[in-house]
PDB file of C-alpha atoms in Angstrom:
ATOM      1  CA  UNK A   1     -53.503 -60.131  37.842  1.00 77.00           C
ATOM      2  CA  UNK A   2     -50.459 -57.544  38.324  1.00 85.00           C
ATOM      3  CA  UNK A   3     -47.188 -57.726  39.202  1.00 88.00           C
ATOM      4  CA  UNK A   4     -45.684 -58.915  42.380  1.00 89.00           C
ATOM      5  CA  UNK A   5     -42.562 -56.242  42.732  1.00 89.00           C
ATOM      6  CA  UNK A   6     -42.194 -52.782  41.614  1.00 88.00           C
ATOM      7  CA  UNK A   7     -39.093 -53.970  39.121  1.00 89.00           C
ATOM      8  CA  UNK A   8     -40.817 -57.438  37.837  1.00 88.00           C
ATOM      9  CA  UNK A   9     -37.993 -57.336  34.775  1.00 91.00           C
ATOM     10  CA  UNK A  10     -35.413 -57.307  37.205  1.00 94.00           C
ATOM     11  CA  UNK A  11     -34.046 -59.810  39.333  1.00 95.00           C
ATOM     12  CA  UNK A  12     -33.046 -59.176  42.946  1.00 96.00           C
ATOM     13  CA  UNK A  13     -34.813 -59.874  46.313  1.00 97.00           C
ATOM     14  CA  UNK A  14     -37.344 -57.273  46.153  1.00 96.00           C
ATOM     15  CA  UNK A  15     -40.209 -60.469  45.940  1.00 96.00           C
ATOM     16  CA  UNK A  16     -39.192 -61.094  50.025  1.00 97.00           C
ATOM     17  CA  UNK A  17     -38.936 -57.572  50.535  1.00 97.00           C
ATOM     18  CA  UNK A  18     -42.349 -56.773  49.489  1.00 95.00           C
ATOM     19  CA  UNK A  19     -43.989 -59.980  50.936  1.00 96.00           C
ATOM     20  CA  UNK A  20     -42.805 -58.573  54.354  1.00 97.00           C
ATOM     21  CA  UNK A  21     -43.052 -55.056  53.946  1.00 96.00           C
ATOM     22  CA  UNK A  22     -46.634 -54.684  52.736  1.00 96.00           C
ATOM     23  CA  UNK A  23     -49.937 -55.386  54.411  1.00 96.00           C
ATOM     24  CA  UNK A  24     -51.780 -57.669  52.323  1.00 97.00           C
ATOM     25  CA  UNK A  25     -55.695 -57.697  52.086  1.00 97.00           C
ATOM     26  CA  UNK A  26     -57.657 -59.980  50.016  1.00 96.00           C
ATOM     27  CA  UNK A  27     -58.956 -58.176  46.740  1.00 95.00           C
ATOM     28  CA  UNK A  28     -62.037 -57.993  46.085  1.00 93.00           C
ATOM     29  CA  UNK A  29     -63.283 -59.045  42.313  1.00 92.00           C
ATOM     30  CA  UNK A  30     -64.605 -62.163  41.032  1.00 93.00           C
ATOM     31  CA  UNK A  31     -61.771 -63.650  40.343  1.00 92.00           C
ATOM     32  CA  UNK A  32     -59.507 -66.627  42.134  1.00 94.00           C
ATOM     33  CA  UNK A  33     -58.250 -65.404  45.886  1.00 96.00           C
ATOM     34  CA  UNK A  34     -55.636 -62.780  45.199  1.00 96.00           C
ATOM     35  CA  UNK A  35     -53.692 -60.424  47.521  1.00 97.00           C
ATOM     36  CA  UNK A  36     -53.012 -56.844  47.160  1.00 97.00           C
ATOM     37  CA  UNK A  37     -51.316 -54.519  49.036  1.00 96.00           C
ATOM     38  CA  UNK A  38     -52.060 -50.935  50.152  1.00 95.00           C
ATOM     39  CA  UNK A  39     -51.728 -48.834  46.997  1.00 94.00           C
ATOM     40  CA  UNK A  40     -53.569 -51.521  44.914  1.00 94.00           C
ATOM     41  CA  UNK A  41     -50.562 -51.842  42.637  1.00 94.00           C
ATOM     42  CA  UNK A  42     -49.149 -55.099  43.749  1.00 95.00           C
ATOM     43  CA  UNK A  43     -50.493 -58.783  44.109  1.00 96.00           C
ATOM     44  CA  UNK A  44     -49.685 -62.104  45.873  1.00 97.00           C
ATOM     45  CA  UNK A  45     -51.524 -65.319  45.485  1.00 96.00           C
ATOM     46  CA  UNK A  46     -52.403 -68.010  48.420  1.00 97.00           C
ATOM     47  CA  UNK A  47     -48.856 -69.256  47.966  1.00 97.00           C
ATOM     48  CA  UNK A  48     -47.017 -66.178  47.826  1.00 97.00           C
ATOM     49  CA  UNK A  49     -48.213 -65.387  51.431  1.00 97.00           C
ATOM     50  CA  UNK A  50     -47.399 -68.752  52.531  1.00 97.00           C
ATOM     51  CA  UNK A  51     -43.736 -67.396  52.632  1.00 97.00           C
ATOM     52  CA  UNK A  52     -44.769 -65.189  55.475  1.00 96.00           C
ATOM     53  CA  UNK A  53     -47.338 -67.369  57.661  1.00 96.00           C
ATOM     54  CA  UNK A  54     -45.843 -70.878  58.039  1.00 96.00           C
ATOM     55  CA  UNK A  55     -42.573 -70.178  60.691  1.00 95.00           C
ATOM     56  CA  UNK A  56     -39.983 -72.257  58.561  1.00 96.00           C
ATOM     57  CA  UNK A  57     -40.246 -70.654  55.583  1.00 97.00           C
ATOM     58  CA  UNK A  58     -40.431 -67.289  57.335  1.00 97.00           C
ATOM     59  CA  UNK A  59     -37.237 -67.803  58.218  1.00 98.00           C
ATOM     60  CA  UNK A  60     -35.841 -68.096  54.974  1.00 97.00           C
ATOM     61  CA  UNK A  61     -37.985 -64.705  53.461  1.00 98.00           C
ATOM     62  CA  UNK A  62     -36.347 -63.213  56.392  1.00 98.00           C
ATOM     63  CA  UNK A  63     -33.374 -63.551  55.813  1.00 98.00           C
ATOM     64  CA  UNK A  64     -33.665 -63.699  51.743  1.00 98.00           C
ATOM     65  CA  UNK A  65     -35.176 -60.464  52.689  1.00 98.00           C
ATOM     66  CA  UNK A  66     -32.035 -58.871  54.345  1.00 98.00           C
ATOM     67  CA  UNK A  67     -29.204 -60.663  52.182  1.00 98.00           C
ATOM     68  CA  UNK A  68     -29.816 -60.308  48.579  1.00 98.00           C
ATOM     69  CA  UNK A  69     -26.257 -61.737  48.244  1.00 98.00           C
ATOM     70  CA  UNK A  70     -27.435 -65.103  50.078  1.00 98.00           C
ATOM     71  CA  UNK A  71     -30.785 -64.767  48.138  1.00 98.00           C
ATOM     72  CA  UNK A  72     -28.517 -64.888  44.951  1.00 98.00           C
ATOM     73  CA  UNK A  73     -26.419 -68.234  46.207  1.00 98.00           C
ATOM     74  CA  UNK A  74     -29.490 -70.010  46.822  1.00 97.00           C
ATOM     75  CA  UNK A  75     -31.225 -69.305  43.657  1.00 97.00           C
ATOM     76  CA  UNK A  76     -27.885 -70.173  41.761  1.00 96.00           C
ATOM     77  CA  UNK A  77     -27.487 -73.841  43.918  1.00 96.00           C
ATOM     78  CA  UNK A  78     -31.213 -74.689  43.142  1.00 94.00           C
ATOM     79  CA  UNK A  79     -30.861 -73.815  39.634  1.00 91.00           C
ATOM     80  CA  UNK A  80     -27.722 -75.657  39.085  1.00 91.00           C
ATOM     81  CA  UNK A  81     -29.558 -78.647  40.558  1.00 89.00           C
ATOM     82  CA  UNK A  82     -32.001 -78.312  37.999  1.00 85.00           C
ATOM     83  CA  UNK A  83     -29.774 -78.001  35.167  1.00 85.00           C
ATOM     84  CA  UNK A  84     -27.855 -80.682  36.283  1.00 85.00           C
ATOM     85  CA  UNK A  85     -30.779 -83.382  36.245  1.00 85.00           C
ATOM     86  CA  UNK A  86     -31.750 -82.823  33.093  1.00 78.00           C
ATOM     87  CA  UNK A  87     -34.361 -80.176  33.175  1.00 68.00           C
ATOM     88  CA  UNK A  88     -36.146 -80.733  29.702  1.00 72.00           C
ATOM     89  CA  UNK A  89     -35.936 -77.609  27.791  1.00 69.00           C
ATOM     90  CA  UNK A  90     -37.997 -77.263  24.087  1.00 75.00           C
ATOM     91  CA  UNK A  91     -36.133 -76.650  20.945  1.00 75.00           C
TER      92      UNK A  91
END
């Protein structure tokens, strides 16, 4: 419930930023286990803050984190991928 960036209609790195940036507390409202951060204005799920506790993918917000560029290649590789086996798309 809420975004997870300040910009969610724009498309940079600003998810890794924020996951590492923030302090994340669980909120507290009877919903499903959500995160938010200090000013209440942004959210993370379970999975979001996976990102940031298991070392190896760490790594990788880290440095998506610092290098929106290498953010971008990644993204663009995976995608491709996708695209390329046939991701069914609705018409």
């Amino acid at each position: 419930d809420g975004p997870w960036t300040n910009s969610p209609t724009s498309f940079s790195n600003d998810y890794y930023v924020q996951l590492l940036e923030r302090k994340w507390t669980p909120r507290s409202w009877d919903g499903p286990l959500q995160y938010e951060d200090e000013t209440k204005t942004l959210m993370m799920l379970p999975a979001d803050l996976a990102f940031v506790q298991d070392p190896i993918f760490e790594g990788w917000t880290r440095k998506f984190a610092a290098n929106e560029d290498l953010f971008f290649e990644s993204f663009s590789q995976a995608f491709s991928k996708l695209l390329e086996l046939g991701v069914p798309f609705p018409q």
